[in-house]
Backbone atoms as SQL, in Angstrom:
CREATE TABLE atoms (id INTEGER PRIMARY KEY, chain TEXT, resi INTEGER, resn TEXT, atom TEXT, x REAL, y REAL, z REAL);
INSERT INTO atoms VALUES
  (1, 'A', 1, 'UNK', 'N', 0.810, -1.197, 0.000),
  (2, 'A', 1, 'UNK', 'CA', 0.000, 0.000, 0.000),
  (3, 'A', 1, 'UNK', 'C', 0.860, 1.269, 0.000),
  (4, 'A', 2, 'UNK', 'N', 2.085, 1.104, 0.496),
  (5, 'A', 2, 'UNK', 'CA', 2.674, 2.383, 0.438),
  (6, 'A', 2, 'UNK', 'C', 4.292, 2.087, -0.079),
  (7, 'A', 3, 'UNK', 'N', 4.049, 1.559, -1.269),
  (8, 'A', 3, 'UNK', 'CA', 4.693, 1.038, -1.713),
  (9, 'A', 3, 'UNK', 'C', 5.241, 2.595, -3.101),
  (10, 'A', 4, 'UNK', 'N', 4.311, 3.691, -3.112),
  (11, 'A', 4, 'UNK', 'CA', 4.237, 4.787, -3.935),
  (12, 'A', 4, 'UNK', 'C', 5.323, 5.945, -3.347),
  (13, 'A', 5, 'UNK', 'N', 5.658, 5.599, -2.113),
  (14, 'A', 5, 'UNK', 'CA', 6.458, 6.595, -0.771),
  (15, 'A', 5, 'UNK', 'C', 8.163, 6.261, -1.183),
  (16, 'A', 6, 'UNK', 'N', 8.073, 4.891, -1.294),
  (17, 'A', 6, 'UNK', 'CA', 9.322, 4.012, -1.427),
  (18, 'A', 6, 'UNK', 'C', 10.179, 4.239, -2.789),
  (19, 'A', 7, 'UNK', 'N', 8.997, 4.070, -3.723),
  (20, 'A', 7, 'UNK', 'CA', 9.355, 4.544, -5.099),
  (21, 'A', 7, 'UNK', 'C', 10.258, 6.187, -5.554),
  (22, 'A', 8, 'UNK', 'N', 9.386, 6.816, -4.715),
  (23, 'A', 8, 'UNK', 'CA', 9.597, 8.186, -5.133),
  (24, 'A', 8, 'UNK', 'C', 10.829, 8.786, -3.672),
  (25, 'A', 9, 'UNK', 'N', 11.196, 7.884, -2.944),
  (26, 'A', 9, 'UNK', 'CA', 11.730, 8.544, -1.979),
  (27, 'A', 9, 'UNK', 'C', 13.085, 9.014, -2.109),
  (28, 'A', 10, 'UNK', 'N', 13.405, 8.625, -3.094),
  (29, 'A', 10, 'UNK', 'CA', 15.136, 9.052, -3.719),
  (30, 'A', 10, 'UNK', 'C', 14.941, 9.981, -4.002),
  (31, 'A', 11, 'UNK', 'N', 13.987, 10.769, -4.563),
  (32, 'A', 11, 'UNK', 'CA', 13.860, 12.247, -4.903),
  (33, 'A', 11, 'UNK', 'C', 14.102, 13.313, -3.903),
  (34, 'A', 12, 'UNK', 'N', 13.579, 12.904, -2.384),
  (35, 'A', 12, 'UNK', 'CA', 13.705, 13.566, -0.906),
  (36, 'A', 12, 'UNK', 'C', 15.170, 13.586, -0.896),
  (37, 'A', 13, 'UNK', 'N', 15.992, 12.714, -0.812),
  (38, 'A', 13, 'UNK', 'CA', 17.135, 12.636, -0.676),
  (39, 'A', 13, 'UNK', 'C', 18.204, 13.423, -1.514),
  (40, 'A', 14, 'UNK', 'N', 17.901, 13.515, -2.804),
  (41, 'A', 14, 'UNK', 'CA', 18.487, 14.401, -3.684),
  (42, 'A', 14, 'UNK', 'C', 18.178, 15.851, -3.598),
  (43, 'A', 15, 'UNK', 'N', 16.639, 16.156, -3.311),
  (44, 'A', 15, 'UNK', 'CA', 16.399, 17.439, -3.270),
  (45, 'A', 15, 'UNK', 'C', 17.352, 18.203, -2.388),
  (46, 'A', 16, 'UNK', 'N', 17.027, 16.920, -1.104),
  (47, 'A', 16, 'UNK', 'CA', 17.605, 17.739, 0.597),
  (48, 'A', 16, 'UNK', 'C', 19.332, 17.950, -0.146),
  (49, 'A', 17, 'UNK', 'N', 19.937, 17.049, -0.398),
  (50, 'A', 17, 'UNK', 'CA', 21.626, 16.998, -0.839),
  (51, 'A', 17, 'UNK', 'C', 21.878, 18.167, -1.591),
  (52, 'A', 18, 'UNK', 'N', 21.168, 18.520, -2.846),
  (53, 'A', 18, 'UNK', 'CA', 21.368, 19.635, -3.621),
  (54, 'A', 18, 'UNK', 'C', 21.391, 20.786, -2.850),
  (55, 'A', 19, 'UNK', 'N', 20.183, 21.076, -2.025),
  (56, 'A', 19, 'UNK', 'CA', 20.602, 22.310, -1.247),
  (57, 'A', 19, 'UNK', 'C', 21.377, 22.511, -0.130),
  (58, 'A', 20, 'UNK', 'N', 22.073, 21.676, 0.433),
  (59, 'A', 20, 'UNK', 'CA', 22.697, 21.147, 1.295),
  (60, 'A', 20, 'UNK', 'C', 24.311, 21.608, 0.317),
  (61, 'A', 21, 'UNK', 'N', 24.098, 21.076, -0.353),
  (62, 'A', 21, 'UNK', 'CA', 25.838, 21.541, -1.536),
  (63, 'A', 21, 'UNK', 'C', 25.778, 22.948, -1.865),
  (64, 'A', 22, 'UNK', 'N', 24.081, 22.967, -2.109),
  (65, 'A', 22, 'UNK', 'CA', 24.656, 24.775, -2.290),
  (66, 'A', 22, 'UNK', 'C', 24.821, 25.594, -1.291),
  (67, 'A', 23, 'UNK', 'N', 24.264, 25.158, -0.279),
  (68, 'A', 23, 'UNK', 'CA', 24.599, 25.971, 0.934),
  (69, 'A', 23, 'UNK', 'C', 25.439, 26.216, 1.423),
  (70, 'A', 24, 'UNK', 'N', 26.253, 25.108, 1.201),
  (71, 'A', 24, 'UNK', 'CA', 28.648, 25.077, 1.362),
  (72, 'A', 24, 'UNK', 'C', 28.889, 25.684, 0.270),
  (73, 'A', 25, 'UNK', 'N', 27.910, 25.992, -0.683),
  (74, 'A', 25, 'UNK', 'CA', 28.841, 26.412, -1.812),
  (75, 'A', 25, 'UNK', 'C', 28.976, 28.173, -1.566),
  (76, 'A', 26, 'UNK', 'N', 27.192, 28.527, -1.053),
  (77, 'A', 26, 'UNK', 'CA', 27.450, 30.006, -1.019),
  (78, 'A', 26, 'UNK', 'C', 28.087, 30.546, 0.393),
  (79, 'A', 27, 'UNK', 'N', 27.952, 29.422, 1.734),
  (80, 'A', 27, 'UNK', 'CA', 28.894, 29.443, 2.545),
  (81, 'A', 27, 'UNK', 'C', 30.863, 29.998, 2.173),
  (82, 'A', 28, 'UNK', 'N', 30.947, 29.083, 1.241),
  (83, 'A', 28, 'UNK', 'CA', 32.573, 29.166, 0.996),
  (84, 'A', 28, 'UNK', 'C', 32.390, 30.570, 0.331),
  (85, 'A', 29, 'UNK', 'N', 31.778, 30.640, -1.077),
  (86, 'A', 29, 'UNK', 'CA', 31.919, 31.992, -1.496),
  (87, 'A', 29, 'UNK', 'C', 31.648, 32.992, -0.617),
  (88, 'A', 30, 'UNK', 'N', 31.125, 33.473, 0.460),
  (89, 'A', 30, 'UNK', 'CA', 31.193, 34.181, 1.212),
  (90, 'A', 30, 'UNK', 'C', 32.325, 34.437, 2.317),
  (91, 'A', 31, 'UNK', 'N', 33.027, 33.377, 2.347),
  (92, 'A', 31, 'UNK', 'CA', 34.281, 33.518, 3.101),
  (93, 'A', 31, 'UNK', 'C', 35.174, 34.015, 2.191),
  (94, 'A', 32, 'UNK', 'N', 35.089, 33.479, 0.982),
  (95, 'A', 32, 'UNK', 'CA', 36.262, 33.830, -0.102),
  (96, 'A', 32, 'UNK', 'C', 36.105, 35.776, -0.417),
  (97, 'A', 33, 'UNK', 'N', 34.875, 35.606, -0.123),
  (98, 'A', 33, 'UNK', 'CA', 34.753, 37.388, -0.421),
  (99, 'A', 33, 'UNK', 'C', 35.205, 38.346, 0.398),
  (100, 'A', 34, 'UNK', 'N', 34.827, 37.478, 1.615),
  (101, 'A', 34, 'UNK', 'CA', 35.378, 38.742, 3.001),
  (102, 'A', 34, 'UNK', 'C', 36.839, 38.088, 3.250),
  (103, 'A', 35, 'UNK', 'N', 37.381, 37.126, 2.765),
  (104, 'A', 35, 'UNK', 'CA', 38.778, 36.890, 2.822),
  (105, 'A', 35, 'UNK', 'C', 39.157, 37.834, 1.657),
  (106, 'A', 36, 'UNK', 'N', 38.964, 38.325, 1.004),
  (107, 'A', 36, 'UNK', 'CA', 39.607, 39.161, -0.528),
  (108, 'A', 36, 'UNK', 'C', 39.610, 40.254, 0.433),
  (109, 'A', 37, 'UNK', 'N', 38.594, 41.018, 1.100),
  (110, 'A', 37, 'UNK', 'CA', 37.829, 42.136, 1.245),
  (111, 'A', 37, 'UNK', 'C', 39.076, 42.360, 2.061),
  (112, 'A', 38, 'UNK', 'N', 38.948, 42.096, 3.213),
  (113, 'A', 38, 'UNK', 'CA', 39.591, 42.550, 4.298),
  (114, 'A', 38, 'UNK', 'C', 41.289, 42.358, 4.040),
  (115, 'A', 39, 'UNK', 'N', 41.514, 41.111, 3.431),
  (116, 'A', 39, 'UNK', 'CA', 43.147, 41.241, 2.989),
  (117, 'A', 39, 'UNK', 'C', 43.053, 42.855, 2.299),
  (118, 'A', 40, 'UNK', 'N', 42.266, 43.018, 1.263),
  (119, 'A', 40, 'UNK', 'CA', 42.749, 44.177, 0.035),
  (120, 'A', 40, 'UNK', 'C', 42.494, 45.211, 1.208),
  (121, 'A', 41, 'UNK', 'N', 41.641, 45.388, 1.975),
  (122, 'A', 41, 'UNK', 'CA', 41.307, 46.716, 3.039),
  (123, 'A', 41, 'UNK', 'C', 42.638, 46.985, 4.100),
  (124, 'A', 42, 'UNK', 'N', 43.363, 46.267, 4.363),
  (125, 'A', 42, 'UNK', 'CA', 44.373, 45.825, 5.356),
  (126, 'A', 42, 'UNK', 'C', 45.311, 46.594, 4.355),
  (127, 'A', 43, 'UNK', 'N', 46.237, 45.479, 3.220),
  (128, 'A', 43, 'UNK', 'CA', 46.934, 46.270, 2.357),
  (129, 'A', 43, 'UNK', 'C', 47.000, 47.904, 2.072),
  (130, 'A', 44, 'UNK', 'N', 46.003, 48.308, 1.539),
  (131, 'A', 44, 'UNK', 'CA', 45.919, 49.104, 1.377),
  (132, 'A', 44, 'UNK', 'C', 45.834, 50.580, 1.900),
  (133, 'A', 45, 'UNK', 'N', 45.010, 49.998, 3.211),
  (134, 'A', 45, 'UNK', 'CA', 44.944, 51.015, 4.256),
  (135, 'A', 45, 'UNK', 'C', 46.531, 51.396, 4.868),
  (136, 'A', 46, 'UNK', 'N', 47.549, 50.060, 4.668),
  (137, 'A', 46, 'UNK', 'CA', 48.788, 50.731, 4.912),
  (138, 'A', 46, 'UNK', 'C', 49.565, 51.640, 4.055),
  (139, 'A', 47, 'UNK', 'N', 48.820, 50.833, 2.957),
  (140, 'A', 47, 'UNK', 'CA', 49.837, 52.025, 1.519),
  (141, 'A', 47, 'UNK', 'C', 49.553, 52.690, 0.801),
  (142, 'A', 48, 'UNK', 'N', 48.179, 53.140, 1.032),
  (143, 'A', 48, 'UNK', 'CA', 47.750, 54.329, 0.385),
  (144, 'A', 48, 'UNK', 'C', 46.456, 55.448, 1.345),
  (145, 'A', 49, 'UNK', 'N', 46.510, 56.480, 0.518),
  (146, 'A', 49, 'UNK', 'CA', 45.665, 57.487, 1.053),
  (147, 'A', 49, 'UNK', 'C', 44.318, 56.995, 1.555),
  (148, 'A', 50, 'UNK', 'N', 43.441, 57.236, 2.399),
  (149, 'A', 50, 'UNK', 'CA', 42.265, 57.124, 2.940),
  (150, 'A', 50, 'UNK', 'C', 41.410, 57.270, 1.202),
  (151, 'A', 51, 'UNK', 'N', 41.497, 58.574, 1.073),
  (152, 'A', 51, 'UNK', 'CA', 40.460, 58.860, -0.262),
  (153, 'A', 51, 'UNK', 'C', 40.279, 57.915, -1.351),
  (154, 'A', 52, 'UNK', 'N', 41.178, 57.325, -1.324),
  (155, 'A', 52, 'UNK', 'CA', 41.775, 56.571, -2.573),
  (156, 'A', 52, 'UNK', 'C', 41.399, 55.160, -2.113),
  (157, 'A', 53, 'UNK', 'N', 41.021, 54.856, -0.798),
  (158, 'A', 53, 'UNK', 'CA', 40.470, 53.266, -0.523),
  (159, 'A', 53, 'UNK', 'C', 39.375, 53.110, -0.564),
  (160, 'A', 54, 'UNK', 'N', 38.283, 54.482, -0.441),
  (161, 'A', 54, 'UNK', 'CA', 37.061, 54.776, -0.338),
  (162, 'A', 54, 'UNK', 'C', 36.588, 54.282, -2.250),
  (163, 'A', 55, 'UNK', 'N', 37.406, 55.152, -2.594),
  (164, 'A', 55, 'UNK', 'CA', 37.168, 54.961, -4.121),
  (165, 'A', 55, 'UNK', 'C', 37.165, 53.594, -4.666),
  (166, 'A', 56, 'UNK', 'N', 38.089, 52.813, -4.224),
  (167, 'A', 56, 'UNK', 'CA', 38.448, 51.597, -4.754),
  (168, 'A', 56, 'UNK', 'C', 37.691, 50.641, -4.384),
  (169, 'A', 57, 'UNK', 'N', 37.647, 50.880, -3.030),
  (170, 'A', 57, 'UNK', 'CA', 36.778, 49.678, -2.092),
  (171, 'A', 57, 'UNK', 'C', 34.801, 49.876, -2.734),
  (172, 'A', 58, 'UNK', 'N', 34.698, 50.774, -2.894),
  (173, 'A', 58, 'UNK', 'CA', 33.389, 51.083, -3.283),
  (174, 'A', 58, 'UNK', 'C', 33.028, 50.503, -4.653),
  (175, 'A', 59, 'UNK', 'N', 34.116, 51.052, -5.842),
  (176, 'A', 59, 'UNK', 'CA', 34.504, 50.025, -6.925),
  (177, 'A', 59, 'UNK', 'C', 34.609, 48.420, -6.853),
  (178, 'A', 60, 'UNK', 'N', 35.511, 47.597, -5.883),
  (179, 'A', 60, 'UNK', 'CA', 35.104, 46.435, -5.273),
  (180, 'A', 60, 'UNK', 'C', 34.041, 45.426, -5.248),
  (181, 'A', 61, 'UNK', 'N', 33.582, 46.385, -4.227),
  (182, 'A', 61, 'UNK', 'CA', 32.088, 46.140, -3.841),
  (183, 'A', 61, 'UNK', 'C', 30.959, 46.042, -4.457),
  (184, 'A', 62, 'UNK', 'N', 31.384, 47.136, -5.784),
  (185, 'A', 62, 'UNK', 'CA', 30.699, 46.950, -6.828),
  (186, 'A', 62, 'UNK', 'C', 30.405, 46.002, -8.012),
  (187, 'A', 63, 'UNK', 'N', 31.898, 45.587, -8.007),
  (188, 'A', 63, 'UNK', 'CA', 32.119, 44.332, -8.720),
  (189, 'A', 63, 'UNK', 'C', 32.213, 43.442, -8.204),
  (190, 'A', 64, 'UNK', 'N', 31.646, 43.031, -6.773),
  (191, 'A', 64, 'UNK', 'CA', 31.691, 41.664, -6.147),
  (192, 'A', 64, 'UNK', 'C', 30.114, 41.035, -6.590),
  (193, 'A', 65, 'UNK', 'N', 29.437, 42.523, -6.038),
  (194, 'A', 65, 'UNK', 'CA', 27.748, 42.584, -5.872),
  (195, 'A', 65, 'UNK', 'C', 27.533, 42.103, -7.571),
  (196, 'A', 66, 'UNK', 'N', 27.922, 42.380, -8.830),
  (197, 'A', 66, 'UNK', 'CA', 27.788, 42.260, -9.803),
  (198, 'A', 66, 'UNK', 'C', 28.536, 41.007, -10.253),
  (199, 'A', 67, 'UNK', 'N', 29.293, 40.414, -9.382),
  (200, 'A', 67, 'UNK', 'CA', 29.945, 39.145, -9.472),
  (201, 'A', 67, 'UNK', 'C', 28.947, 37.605, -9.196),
  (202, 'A', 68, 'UNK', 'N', 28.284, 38.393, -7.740),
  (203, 'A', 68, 'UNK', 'CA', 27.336, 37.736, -7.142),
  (204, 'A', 68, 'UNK', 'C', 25.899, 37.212, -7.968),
  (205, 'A', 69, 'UNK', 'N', 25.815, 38.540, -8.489),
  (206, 'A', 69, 'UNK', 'CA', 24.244, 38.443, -9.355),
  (207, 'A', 69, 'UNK', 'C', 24.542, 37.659, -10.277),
  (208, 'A', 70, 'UNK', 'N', 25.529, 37.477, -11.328),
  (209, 'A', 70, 'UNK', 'CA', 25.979, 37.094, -12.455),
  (210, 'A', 70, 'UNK', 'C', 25.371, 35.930, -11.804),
  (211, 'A', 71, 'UNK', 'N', 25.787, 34.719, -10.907),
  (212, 'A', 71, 'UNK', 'CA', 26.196, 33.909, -10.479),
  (213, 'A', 71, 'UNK', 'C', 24.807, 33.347, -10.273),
  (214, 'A', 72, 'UNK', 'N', 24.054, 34.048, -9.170),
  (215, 'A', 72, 'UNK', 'CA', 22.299, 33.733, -9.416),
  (216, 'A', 72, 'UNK', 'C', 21.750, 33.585, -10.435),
  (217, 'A', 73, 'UNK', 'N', 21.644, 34.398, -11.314),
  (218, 'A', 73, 'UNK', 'CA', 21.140, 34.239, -12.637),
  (219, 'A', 73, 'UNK', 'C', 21.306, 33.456, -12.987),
  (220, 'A', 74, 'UNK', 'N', 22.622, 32.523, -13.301),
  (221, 'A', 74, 'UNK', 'CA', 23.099, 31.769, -14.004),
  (222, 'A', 74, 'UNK', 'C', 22.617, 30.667, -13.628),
  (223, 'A', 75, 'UNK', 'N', 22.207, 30.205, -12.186),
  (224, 'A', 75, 'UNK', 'CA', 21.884, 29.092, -11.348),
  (225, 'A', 75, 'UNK', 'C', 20.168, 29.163, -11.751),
  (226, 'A', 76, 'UNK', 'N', 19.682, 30.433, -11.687),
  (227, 'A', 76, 'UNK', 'CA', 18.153, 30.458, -11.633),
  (228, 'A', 76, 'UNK', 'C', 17.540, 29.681, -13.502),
  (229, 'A', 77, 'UNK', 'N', 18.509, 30.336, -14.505),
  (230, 'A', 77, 'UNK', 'CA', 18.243, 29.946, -15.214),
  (231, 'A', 77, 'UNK', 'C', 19.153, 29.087, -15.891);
């Protein structure tokens, strides 16, 4: 009788795993980002002007956020 549960239950298992991988996946990319971030903020803050980290770091940030989206999209579709 419930022999329809058994059939289809490999699907539970794959669903749960897939998001389970992506979740280490956007886990790691998020370390990898604030590991870039803060190395380049560190560097820099020793060897160059304040004005000039504002500029860059904002630039950065800009191209991380646009790094990020790329990346959704690509997964969504």
């Amino acid at each position: 009788m419930f022999f329809w549960f058994f059939r289809y239950s490999f699907l539970i298992f794959v669903i749960f795993t897939l998001i389970f991988d992506f979740e280490f996946f956007l886990i790691f990319l998020n370390f990898l980002f604030i590991h870039f971030y803060y190395g380049l903020h560190v560097i820099l803050k020793d060897y160059v002007h304040q004005i000039e980290i504002k500029f860059y770091l904002g630039f950065l940030l800009r191209l991380i956020f646009f790094f990020i989206l790329n990346i959704c999209i690509e997964l969504c579709f």
